[in-house]
mmCIF file of C-alpha atoms in Angstrom:
data_model
loop_
_atom_site.group_PDB
_atom_site.id
_atom_site.type_symbol
_atom_site.label_atom_id
_atom_site.label_comp_id
_atom_site.label_asym_id
_atom_site.label_seq_id
_atom_site.Cartn_x
_atom_site.Cartn_y
_atom_site.Cartn_z
ATOM 1 C CA MET A 42 -112.574 28.644 -20.930
ATOM 2 C CA ASN A 43 -109.597 29.836 -22.931
ATOM 3 C CA ARG A 44 -106.599 31.562 -21.275
ATOM 4 C CA ASP A 45 -107.799 35.049 -22.047
ATOM 5 C CA GLU A 46 -111.143 34.359 -20.505
ATOM 6 C CA LEU A 47 -109.556 32.923 -17.457
ATOM 7 C CA THR A 48 -107.289 35.931 -17.247
ATOM 8 C CA ALA A 49 -110.284 38.175 -17.173
ATOM 9 C CA TRP A 50 -112.218 36.270 -14.477
ATOM 10 C CA LEU A 51 -108.974 35.998 -12.314
ATOM 11 C CA ARG A 52 -108.326 39.773 -12.707
ATOM 12 C CA LEU A 53 -111.931 40.492 -11.564
ATOM 13 C CA THR A 54 -111.577 38.302 -8.587
ATOM 14 C CA LEU A 55 -108.162 39.776 -7.570
ATOM 15 C CA THR A 56 -108.897 43.394 -8.008
ATOM 16 C CA THR A 57 -108.369 45.078 -4.619
ATOM 17 C CA GLY A 58 -111.647 46.405 -3.191
ATOM 18 C CA VAL A 59 -113.945 44.597 -5.455
ATOM 19 C CA GLY A 60 -115.725 41.701 -3.597
ATOM 20 C CA ASP A 61 -118.214 39.325 -5.105
ATOM 21 C CA LYS A 62 -121.318 41.616 -4.612
ATOM 22 C CA THR A 63 -119.560 44.376 -6.522
ATOM 23 C CA ALA A 64 -118.358 41.996 -9.151
ATOM 24 C CA ARG A 65 -121.831 40.766 -9.630
ATOM 25 C CA LYS A 66 -123.119 44.237 -10.059
ATOM 26 C CA LEU A 67 -120.436 44.837 -12.706
ATOM 27 C CA LEU A 68 -121.257 41.581 -14.597
ATOM 28 C CA ALA A 69 -125.024 42.529 -14.612
ATOM 29 C CA THR A 70 -124.294 45.971 -15.990
ATOM 30 C CA PHE A 71 -121.453 45.312 -18.576
ATOM 31 C CA GLY A 72 -121.580 41.576 -19.181
ATOM 32 C CA LEU A 73 -118.461 39.201 -19.222
ATOM 33 C CA PRO A 74 -115.322 40.382 -17.400
ATOM 34 C CA GLU A 75 -113.619 41.180 -20.759
ATOM 35 C CA ARG A 76 -116.305 43.827 -21.317
ATOM 36 C CA ILE A 77 -115.888 45.344 -17.862
ATOM 37 C CA PHE A 78 -112.214 45.939 -18.475
ATOM 38 C CA GLU A 79 -112.828 47.679 -21.829
ATOM 39 C CA GLN A 80 -114.911 50.384 -20.131
ATOM 40 C CA LEU A 81 -113.512 53.891 -19.503
ATOM 41 C CA GLN A 82 -112.971 54.777 -15.790
ATOM 42 C CA GLN A 83 -115.705 57.400 -15.956
ATOM 43 C CA THR A 84 -118.202 54.778 -17.284
ATOM 44 C CA LEU A 85 -117.256 52.347 -14.525
ATOM 45 C CA GLN A 86 -117.870 55.037 -11.926
ATOM 46 C CA THR A 87 -121.513 54.970 -12.830
ATOM 47 C CA CYS A 88 -121.556 51.416 -11.239
ATOM 48 C CA VAL A 89 -118.841 51.504 -8.618
ATOM 49 C CA THR A 90 -116.927 53.953 -6.452
ATOM 50 C CA SER A 91 -114.075 56.022 -8.069
ATOM 51 C CA ALA A 92 -111.598 53.960 -5.866
ATOM 52 C CA GLN A 93 -112.927 50.661 -7.268
ATOM 53 C CA ALA A 94 -113.043 52.098 -10.807
ATOM 54 C CA ARG A 95 -109.244 53.002 -10.633
ATOM 55 C CA ALA A 96 -108.498 49.667 -9.197
ATOM 56 C CA LEU A 97 -110.355 47.929 -12.055
ATOM 57 C CA LYS A 98 -108.143 49.918 -14.547
ATOM 58 C CA SER A 99 -104.993 48.609 -13.006
ATOM 59 C CA LEU A 100 -103.667 45.063 -13.332
ATOM 60 C CA PRO A 101 -103.409 43.345 -9.895
ATOM 61 C CA PRO A 102 -99.682 42.674 -9.157
ATOM 62 C CA ALA A 103 -100.320 38.892 -8.585
ATOM 63 C CA LEU A 104 -102.452 38.388 -11.675
ATOM 64 C CA ALA A 105 -99.671 36.977 -14.162
ATOM 65 C CA GLU A 106 -98.437 34.454 -11.687
ATOM 66 C CA GLN A 107 -102.003 33.347 -10.747
ATOM 67 C CA VAL A 108 -102.849 32.962 -14.305
ATOM 68 C CA ASP A 109 -99.736 30.792 -14.906
ATOM 69 C CA VAL A 110 -100.352 28.676 -11.739
ATOM 70 C CA THR A 111 -104.099 28.130 -12.600
ATOM 71 C CA TRP A 112 -103.665 27.288 -16.164
ATOM 72 C CA GLN A 113 -100.831 24.662 -15.385
ATOM 73 C CA TRP A 114 -103.134 23.275 -12.684
ATOM 74 C CA LEU A 115 -105.946 22.932 -15.103
ATOM 75 C CA HIS A 116 -103.670 21.180 -17.661
ATOM 76 C CA THR A 117 -101.686 18.800 -15.494
ATOM 77 C CA PRO A 118 -102.778 15.419 -16.385
ATOM 78 C CA ALA A 119 -104.378 13.440 -13.594
ATOM 79 C CA PRO A 120 -105.657 9.991 -14.589
ATOM 80 C CA GLY A 121 -109.402 9.602 -14.028
ATOM 81 C CA THR A 122 -109.925 13.121 -12.637
ATOM 82 C CA LEU A 123 -110.639 16.513 -14.094
ATOM 83 C CA ARG A 124 -109.937 20.048 -12.790
ATOM 84 C CA ALA A 125 -112.248 22.909 -13.676
ATOM 85 C CA VAL A 126 -112.609 26.652 -13.062
ATOM 86 C CA VAL A 127 -116.334 27.401 -13.159
ATOM 87 C CA PRO A 128 -117.511 31.086 -13.061
ATOM 88 C CA LEU A 129 -120.970 32.410 -12.799
ATOM 89 C CA GLY A 130 -122.912 31.486 -15.902
ATOM 90 C CA HIS A 131 -120.964 28.366 -16.643
ATOM 91 C CA ARG A 132 -123.066 25.331 -17.333
ATOM 92 C CA LEU A 133 -121.385 23.379 -14.521
ATOM 93 C CA TYR A 134 -122.110 26.154 -11.935
ATOM 94 C CA PRO A 135 -124.263 24.856 -9.132
ATOM 95 C CA ILE A 136 -127.819 25.610 -9.753
ATOM 96 C CA ALA A 137 -128.587 25.616 -5.960
ATOM 97 C CA LEU A 138 -126.101 28.372 -5.415
ATOM 98 C CA LEU A 139 -127.596 30.666 -7.863
ATOM 99 C CA GLU A 140 -130.633 30.812 -5.602
ATOM 100 C CA THR A 141 -128.602 32.093 -2.649
ATOM 101 C CA ASP A 142 -127.933 35.727 -1.656
ATOM 102 C CA ASP A 143 -124.224 35.483 -2.031
ATOM 103 C CA PRO A 144 -123.066 32.993 -4.714
ATOM 104 C CA PRO A 145 -119.378 32.834 -5.176
ATOM 105 C CA LEU A 146 -117.971 34.485 -8.305
ATOM 106 C CA MET A 147 -115.960 31.455 -9.289
ATOM 107 C CA LEU A 148 -115.493 27.869 -8.052
ATOM 108 C CA TYR A 149 -112.531 25.509 -8.464
ATOM 109 C CA LEU A 150 -113.603 21.874 -8.760
ATOM 110 C CA LEU A 151 -111.604 18.592 -8.650
ATOM 111 C CA GLY A 152 -113.186 15.178 -9.060
ATOM 112 C CA PRO A 153 -113.779 12.272 -11.465
ATOM 113 C CA THR A 154 -114.046 12.749 -15.192
ATOM 114 C CA ARG A 155 -117.587 11.619 -15.287
ATOM 115 C CA PHE A 156 -118.748 14.418 -12.926
ATOM 116 C CA LEU A 157 -116.908 17.288 -14.710
ATOM 117 C CA ALA A 158 -116.958 16.207 -18.291
ATOM 118 C CA PRO A 159 -118.727 18.500 -20.777
ATOM 119 C CA GLU A 160 -121.796 16.338 -20.773
ATOM 120 C CA ALA A 161 -121.985 16.110 -16.986
ATOM 121 C CA ALA A 162 -124.910 17.467 -15.019
ATOM 122 C CA PRO A 163 -124.427 20.879 -13.345
ATOM 123 C CA LEU A 164 -122.998 20.466 -9.796
ATOM 124 C CA GLY A 165 -125.891 20.434 -7.431
ATOM 125 C CA ALA A 166 -128.478 19.245 -9.936
ATOM 126 C CA GLN A 167 -128.318 16.074 -7.917
ATOM 127 C CA GLN A 168 -129.857 16.111 -4.440
ATOM 128 C CA CYS A 169 -127.533 17.027 -1.554
ATOM 129 C CA VAL A 170 -127.627 17.171 2.211
ATOM 130 C CA ALA A 171 -125.056 18.825 4.318
ATOM 131 C CA MET A 172 -123.731 17.253 7.485
ATOM 132 C CA VAL A 173 -121.706 19.295 9.822
ATOM 133 C CA GLY A 174 -120.686 19.209 13.433
ATOM 134 C CA SER A 175 -117.932 19.419 16.165
ATOM 135 C CA ARG A 176 -114.291 18.898 15.390
ATOM 136 C CA ASN A 177 -114.023 17.082 18.751
ATOM 137 C CA PRO A 178 -117.017 14.812 18.658
ATOM 138 C CA THR A 179 -117.934 12.126 21.081
ATOM 139 C CA ALA A 180 -117.420 8.533 20.085
ATOM 140 C CA GLN A 181 -121.225 8.235 19.591
ATOM 141 C CA GLY A 182 -121.357 11.332 17.554
ATOM 142 C CA GLN A 183 -118.695 10.177 15.337
ATOM 143 C CA SER A 184 -120.483 6.899 14.827
ATOM 144 C CA ASN A 185 -123.769 8.637 14.067
ATOM 145 C CA ALA A 186 -122.185 10.918 11.420
ATOM 146 C CA THR A 187 -120.704 7.885 9.641
ATOM 147 C CA GLU A 188 -123.894 5.829 9.738
ATOM 148 C CA PHE A 189 -126.350 8.676 8.899
ATOM 149 C CA ALA A 190 -124.084 9.575 5.905
ATOM 150 C CA ARG A 191 -124.038 6.107 4.745
ATOM 151 C CA SER A 192 -127.764 5.652 4.944
ATOM 152 C CA LEU A 193 -128.504 8.998 3.222
ATOM 153 C CA ARG A 194 -126.052 8.179 0.502
ATOM 154 C CA ALA A 195 -127.874 4.921 0.078
ATOM 155 C CA SER A 196 -130.977 6.843 -0.941
ATOM 156 C CA GLY A 197 -128.884 8.577 -3.710
ATOM 157 C CA LEU A 198 -128.070 11.944 -1.822
ATOM 158 C CA SER A 199 -124.610 13.465 -1.958
ATOM 159 C CA ILE A 200 -123.237 14.293 1.396
ATOM 160 C CA VAL A 201 -121.842 17.811 1.542
ATOM 161 C CA SER A 202 -119.420 18.849 4.255
ATOM 162 C CA GLY A 203 -116.166 20.774 5.005
ATOM 163 C CA LEU A 204 -113.272 18.239 5.131
ATOM 164 C CA ALA A 205 -112.617 19.253 8.856
ATOM 165 C CA LEU A 206 -111.629 16.906 11.595
ATOM 166 C CA GLY A 207 -114.355 15.299 13.565
ATOM 167 C CA ILE A 208 -117.934 15.101 12.244
ATOM 168 C CA ASP A 209 -117.064 16.451 8.799
ATOM 169 C CA ALA A 210 -114.468 13.692 8.242
ATOM 170 C CA ALA A 211 -116.805 11.131 9.540
ATOM 171 C CA ALA A 212 -119.603 12.165 7.177
ATOM 172 C CA HIS A 213 -117.243 12.103 4.295
ATOM 173 C CA GLU A 214 -116.162 8.531 5.384
ATOM 174 C CA GLY A 215 -119.701 7.265 5.639
ATOM 175 C CA ALA A 216 -120.649 8.591 2.232
ATOM 176 C CA LEU A 217 -117.654 7.059 0.704
ATOM 177 C CA ALA A 218 -118.155 3.544 2.361
ATOM 178 C CA ASP A 219 -119.997 2.046 -0.598
ATOM 179 C CA ALA A 220 -118.693 4.419 -3.394
ATOM 180 C CA SER A 221 -117.905 2.848 -6.786
ATOM 181 C CA ASP A 222 -116.660 4.016 -10.123
ATOM 182 C CA SER A 223 -120.157 3.432 -11.612
ATOM 183 C CA ASP A 224 -121.771 6.129 -9.312
ATOM 184 C CA THR A 225 -123.640 8.720 -11.424
ATOM 185 C CA THR A 226 -123.589 11.399 -8.730
ATOM 186 C CA PRO A 227 -120.752 12.338 -6.268
ATOM 187 C CA ALA A 228 -120.723 10.333 -3.146
ATOM 188 C CA THR A 229 -119.702 13.380 -1.185
ATOM 189 C CA ILE A 230 -118.677 16.937 -1.719
ATOM 190 C CA ALA A 231 -116.138 18.646 0.283
ATOM 191 C CA VAL A 232 -116.146 22.459 0.331
ATOM 192 C CA VAL A 233 -112.802 23.609 1.600
ATOM 193 C CA GLY A 234 -111.358 26.867 2.897
ATOM 194 C CA THR A 235 -108.072 26.836 1.060
ATOM 195 C CA GLY A 236 -106.907 26.604 -2.622
ATOM 196 C CA LEU A 237 -107.432 23.245 -4.112
ATOM 197 C CA ASP A 238 -103.753 22.711 -4.384
ATOM 198 C CA ARG A 239 -103.591 22.499 -0.561
ATOM 199 C CA VAL A 240 -105.201 20.142 1.853
ATOM 200 C CA TYR A 241 -106.116 21.319 5.332
ATOM 201 C CA PRO A 242 -105.860 19.671 7.869
ATOM 202 C CA ARG A 243 -103.047 17.603 6.559
ATOM 203 C CA ARG A 244 -104.386 14.639 8.471
ATOM 204 C CA ASN A 245 -107.254 14.426 5.957
ATOM 205 C CA LEU A 246 -104.841 14.167 2.963
ATOM 206 C CA ASP A 247 -105.850 10.562 2.234
ATOM 207 C CA LEU A 248 -109.521 11.312 2.657
ATOM 208 C CA ALA A 249 -109.274 14.299 0.119
ATOM 209 C CA HIS A 250 -107.651 11.863 -2.425
ATOM 210 C CA ARG A 251 -110.580 9.386 -2.034
ATOM 211 C CA ILE A 252 -113.094 12.255 -2.274
ATOM 212 C CA ALA A 253 -111.270 13.316 -5.478
ATOM 213 C CA ALA A 254 -111.915 9.834 -6.769
ATOM 214 C CA HIS A 255 -115.552 9.354 -5.907
ATOM 215 C CA GLY A 256 -116.853 12.838 -5.108
ATOM 216 C CA LEU A 257 -115.846 16.457 -5.664
ATOM 217 C CA LEU A 258 -113.715 18.932 -3.976
ATOM 218 C CA VAL A 259 -114.858 22.589 -4.165
ATOM 219 C CA SER A 260 -113.225 25.896 -3.368
ATOM 220 C CA GLU A 261 -114.023 29.543 -4.103
ATOM 221 C CA TYR A 262 -110.420 30.522 -3.174
ATOM 222 C CA PRO A 263 -107.547 30.801 -5.800
ATOM 223 C CA LEU A 264 -104.867 28.291 -5.874
ATOM 224 C CA GLY A 265 -102.202 28.768 -3.242
ATOM 225 C CA THR A 266 -104.670 30.183 -0.625
ATOM 226 C CA PRO A 267 -103.470 29.154 2.639
ATOM 227 C CA PRO A 268 -105.805 28.102 5.616
ATOM 228 C CA LEU A 269 -106.848 31.504 6.857
ATOM 229 C CA ALA A 270 -109.143 31.556 9.807
ATOM 230 C CA GLY A 271 -111.613 33.922 8.089
ATOM 231 C CA ASN A 272 -112.182 31.646 5.106
ATOM 232 C CA PHE A 273 -113.782 28.809 6.912
ATOM 233 C CA PRO A 274 -116.916 30.544 8.171
ATOM 234 C CA LYS A 275 -117.321 32.127 4.731
ATOM 235 C CA ARG A 276 -117.292 29.004 2.878
ATOM 236 C CA ASN A 277 -120.065 27.558 5.106
ATOM 237 C CA ARG A 278 -122.528 29.438 2.887
ATOM 238 C CA ILE A 279 -121.585 27.233 0.095
ATOM 239 C CA ILE A 280 -122.001 24.068 2.204
ATOM 240 C CA ALA A 281 -125.453 25.314 3.151
ATOM 241 C CA GLY A 282 -126.329 26.633 -0.374
ATOM 242 C CA LEU A 283 -125.497 23.387 -2.242
ATOM 243 C CA SER A 284 -127.834 21.429 0.051
ATOM 244 C CA GLN A 285 -131.567 20.883 0.442
ATOM 245 C CA GLY A 286 -131.036 20.654 4.120
ATOM 246 C CA THR A 287 -128.397 20.855 6.769
ATOM 247 C CA LEU A 288 -128.007 18.070 9.397
ATOM 248 C CA VAL A 289 -126.143 19.167 12.531
ATOM 249 C CA VAL A 290 -124.787 15.957 14.321
ATOM 250 C CA GLU A 291 -122.950 17.409 17.342
ATOM 251 C CA ALA A 292 -122.038 21.116 18.030
ATOM 252 C CA ALA A 293 -120.921 23.187 20.945
ATOM 253 C CA PRO A 294 -122.978 26.474 21.568
ATOM 254 C CA ALA A 295 -120.309 28.465 19.748
ATOM 255 C CA SER A 296 -119.689 25.951 17.054
ATOM 256 C CA GLY A 297 -119.075 27.113 13.436
ATOM 257 C CA SER A 298 -121.618 24.466 12.589
ATOM 258 C CA LEU A 299 -124.253 26.763 13.901
ATOM 259 C CA ILE A 300 -123.236 29.322 11.265
ATOM 260 C CA THR A 301 -123.825 26.809 8.550
ATOM 261 C CA ALA A 302 -127.304 25.967 10.097
ATOM 262 C CA ARG A 303 -128.244 29.644 10.335
ATOM 263 C CA LEU A 304 -127.268 30.376 6.729
ATOM 264 C CA ALA A 305 -129.255 27.221 5.669
ATOM 265 C CA ALA A 306 -132.265 28.673 7.439
ATOM 266 C CA GLU A 307 -131.836 32.031 5.978
ATOM 267 C CA GLN A 308 -131.749 30.371 2.498
ATOM 268 C CA GLY A 309 -135.056 28.686 3.076
ATOM 269 C CA ARG A 310 -133.399 25.278 3.473
ATOM 270 C CA GLU A 311 -134.255 22.594 6.076
ATOM 271 C CA VAL A 312 -132.276 22.334 9.355
ATOM 272 C CA PHE A 313 -132.024 19.128 11.263
ATOM 273 C CA ALA A 314 -130.247 18.329 14.534
ATOM 274 C CA ILE A 315 -129.581 15.110 16.362
ATOM 275 C CA PRO A 316 -130.160 15.327 20.033
ATOM 276 C CA GLY A 317 -127.671 13.936 22.472
ATOM 277 C CA SER A 318 -126.679 13.713 26.256
ATOM 278 C CA ILE A 319 -127.622 16.737 28.462
ATOM 279 C CA HIS A 320 -124.166 16.102 29.902
ATOM 280 C CA ALA A 321 -122.190 16.438 26.674
ATOM 281 C CA PRO A 322 -121.021 20.008 25.637
ATOM 282 C CA GLN A 323 -121.038 18.715 22.020
ATOM 283 C CA SER A 324 -124.929 18.354 22.328
ATOM 284 C CA ARG A 325 -125.783 21.827 23.493
ATOM 285 C CA GLY A 326 -125.522 23.456 20.106
ATOM 286 C CA CYS A 327 -128.022 20.775 18.647
ATOM 287 C CA HIS A 328 -130.343 21.324 21.473
ATOM 288 C CA ALA A 329 -130.298 25.170 20.924
ATOM 289 C CA LEU A 330 -131.208 24.571 17.345
ATOM 290 C CA ILE A 331 -134.030 22.231 18.236
ATOM 291 C CA ARG A 332 -135.363 24.886 20.598
ATOM 292 C CA GLN A 333 -135.219 27.469 17.680
ATOM 293 C CA GLY A 334 -137.227 25.202 15.390
ATOM 294 C CA ALA A 335 -134.787 22.806 13.786
ATOM 295 C CA LYS A 336 -136.232 19.353 13.241
ATOM 296 C CA LEU A 337 -135.133 16.772 15.830
ATOM 297 C CA VAL A 338 -134.031 13.625 14.005
ATOM 298 C CA GLU A 339 -133.460 10.104 15.362
ATOM 299 C CA SER A 340 -132.945 8.300 12.100
ATOM 300 C CA ALA A 341 -131.938 8.925 8.424
ATOM 301 C CA GLN A 342 -135.625 8.203 7.562
ATOM 302 C CA ASP A 343 -136.654 11.316 9.446
ATOM 303 C CA VAL A 344 -134.551 13.414 7.099
ATOM 304 C CA LEU A 345 -135.732 11.588 3.984
ATOM 305 C CA GLU A 346 -139.285 11.970 5.060
ATOM 306 C CA GLU A 347 -138.888 15.644 5.531
ATOM 307 C CA LEU A 348 -137.303 15.996 2.140
ATOM 308 C CA HIS A 349 -139.985 13.857 0.610
ATOM 309 C CA LEU A 350 -137.477 11.137 -0.539
ATOM 310 C CA PRO A 351 -137.823 7.367 -0.576
ATOM 311 C CA THR A 352 -136.499 5.649 2.328
ATOM 312 C CA PRO A 353 -133.736 2.893 1.554
ATOM 313 C CA VAL A 354 -133.446 -0.235 3.311
ATOM 314 C CA GLY A 355 -131.293 -0.279 6.471
ATOM 315 C CA THR A 356 -131.608 3.406 7.557
ATOM 316 C CA VAL A 357 -129.878 3.988 10.925
ATOM 317 C CA THR A 358 -131.525 5.174 14.159
ATOM 318 C CA VAL A 359 -129.565 7.075 16.783
ATOM 319 C CA ALA A 360 -130.122 4.964 19.921
ATOM 320 C CA GLN A 361 -130.986 1.428 19.047
ATOM 321 C CA GLU A 362 -130.315 -1.144 21.638
ATOM 322 C CA THR A 363 -127.282 -3.340 21.025
ATOM 323 C CA PRO A 364 -128.634 -6.205 18.839
ATOM 324 C CA THR A 365 -126.902 -8.994 20.764
ATOM 325 C CA GLU A 366 -125.963 -8.914 24.355
ATOM 326 C CA ARG A 367 -124.142 -11.595 26.259
ATOM 327 C CA PRO A 368 -126.030 -12.201 29.484
ATOM 328 C CA VAL A 369 -123.000 -11.384 31.534
ATOM 329 C CA ASP A 370 -122.953 -7.824 29.827
ATOM 330 C CA ALA A 371 -126.516 -6.977 30.338
ATOM 331 C CA PRO A 372 -126.193 -5.553 33.883
ATOM 332 C CA LEU A 373 -123.120 -3.398 32.979
ATOM 333 C CA LEU A 374 -124.768 -2.059 29.690
ATOM 334 C CA ALA A 375 -127.878 -1.212 31.748
ATOM 335 C CA ALA A 376 -125.777 0.691 34.189
ATOM 336 C CA LEU A 377 -123.905 2.419 31.534
ATOM 337 C CA ALA A 378 -126.963 3.698 29.623
ATOM 338 C CA PHE A 379 -126.034 6.061 26.931
ATOM 339 C CA ASP A 380 -124.601 9.131 29.064
ATOM 340 C CA PRO A 381 -120.834 9.423 30.051
ATOM 341 C CA VAL A 382 -120.364 7.904 33.393
ATOM 342 C CA GLY A 383 -117.101 7.509 35.717
ATOM 343 C CA LEU A 384 -115.743 4.341 37.091
ATOM 344 C CA ASP A 385 -116.810 5.197 40.623
ATOM 345 C CA ALA A 386 -120.433 5.446 39.654
ATOM 346 C CA LEU A 387 -120.349 2.177 37.824
ATOM 347 C CA VAL A 388 -118.932 0.444 40.884
ATOM 348 C CA ALA A 389 -121.823 1.898 42.832
ATOM 349 C CA ARG A 390 -124.473 0.987 40.251
ATOM 350 C CA THR A 391 -123.295 -2.530 39.551
ATOM 351 C CA GLY A 392 -121.743 -3.637 42.854
ATOM 352 C CA MET A 393 -118.766 -5.094 40.885
ATOM 353 C CA ASP A 394 -115.282 -4.774 42.129
ATOM 354 C CA THR A 395 -112.978 -2.350 40.130
ATOM 355 C CA ALA A 396 -110.844 -5.019 38.573
ATOM 356 C CA THR A 397 -113.791 -7.179 37.313
ATOM 357 C CA LEU A 398 -115.402 -4.018 35.931
ATOM 358 C CA LEU A 399 -112.358 -2.834 34.086
ATOM 359 C CA VAL A 400 -112.090 -6.176 32.495
ATOM 360 C CA GLN A 401 -115.707 -6.124 31.291
ATOM 361 C CA LEU A 402 -115.458 -2.582 30.153
ATOM 362 C CA LEU A 403 -112.297 -3.445 28.092
ATOM 363 C CA GLU A 404 -114.120 -6.397 26.453
ATOM 364 C CA LEU A 405 -117.086 -4.200 25.631
ATOM 365 C CA GLU A 406 -114.751 -1.463 24.280
ATOM 366 C CA LEU A 407 -113.006 -3.909 22.011
ATOM 367 C CA ASP A 408 -116.524 -5.147 20.877
ATOM 368 C CA GLY A 409 -117.354 -1.644 19.971
ATOM 369 C CA ALA A 410 -120.235 -1.591 22.560
ATOM 370 C CA VAL A 411 -118.589 0.969 24.897
ATOM 371 C CA ALA A 412 -116.345 3.981 24.215
ATOM 372 C CA ARG A 413 -113.644 5.317 26.520
ATOM 373 C CA LEU A 414 -113.882 9.049 26.882
ATOM 374 C CA PRO A 415 -111.414 11.703 28.237
ATOM 375 C CA GLY A 416 -111.471 12.191 31.858
ATOM 376 C CA GLY A 417 -111.944 8.513 32.817
ATOM 377 C CA LEU A 418 -115.412 8.392 31.517
ATOM 378 C CA PHE A 419 -117.126 5.515 29.736
ATOM 379 C CA GLN A 420 -120.310 5.677 27.329
ATOM 380 C CA ARG A 421 -122.441 2.969 25.925
ATOM 381 C CA MET A 422 -122.507 3.160 22.120
ATOM 382 C CA ALA A 423 -125.718 2.810 20.068
ATOM 383 C CA ARG A 424 -125.321 0.460 17.111
ATOM 384 C CA ALA A 425 -126.851 0.762 13.783
#
């Protein structure tokens, strides 16, 4: 879009008291934003309240600065990547979002040139699956997220998540594991709760750069928007709306991931959940979803079959046995099982002395077969 068009769209989004729903009503009535602002106040009042009409006839105080910042951001050279502002009706606007009840008025996009060039397919025309979960996952949950994402990506799916710590980051990492410059669809799509000129949390800065190289960063928020608490639950509707289904890997009962799952269900999309230990708080949200009708999945193949997609070679199963076990490890691994357990319980189960047990646990931990958890607990790790 040219600068005048950008100014009109930003003016609409920045007008006080005019949210996305009202803006969509105005667009349906009068057409493009330029046409809205040409109307008399009395004419606008046939569509919105008098207070909203007055606000529409006034320039938002931050408009000029926001136009300058956005225009400069759009035209700052970034080798190999493009930046785009995509309003409703734009050819790059996600088709899947148009089918939801509350599509965002505008999206800011950052990614490789091949995904955002004029000839590129609209965002979301490819098949997407959302993966969400706890910010404080168990070691097993983090491993499951990475391996599920890697397997689902191998089938051609784009993995959608929210760039948060924990399961989100693990899902993005798994999707990026085999990414290359020849990919024709984004490996992963990160829907963030800030402006795209900011990365939150900062710990994921390197991850965000890699997503910009092989996937897409997406936001509905203007540049400069800080990490405000209310923005993150709101952006979850975009994560769910972009995706054919949402897979919850781990979630506490009050997790924001359950908001994403609920929104997916309300939009008529599939909801999947991975079961976990009855002793792990991070599993209770998934178990609640399963009781409510979410599909229990033990492998990436379960997701693909439900979505009627082909199964790639090497899909992951949640709780496979360790492929190779040294005979000396077998009794300890059997005693560990897959639930968290304390050292005293292991001493009682195995009959080993504490020193020997700690040595074997350390060896298994270094081998990736055992995870050390907070509170002095240990857990056997399933391997893909």
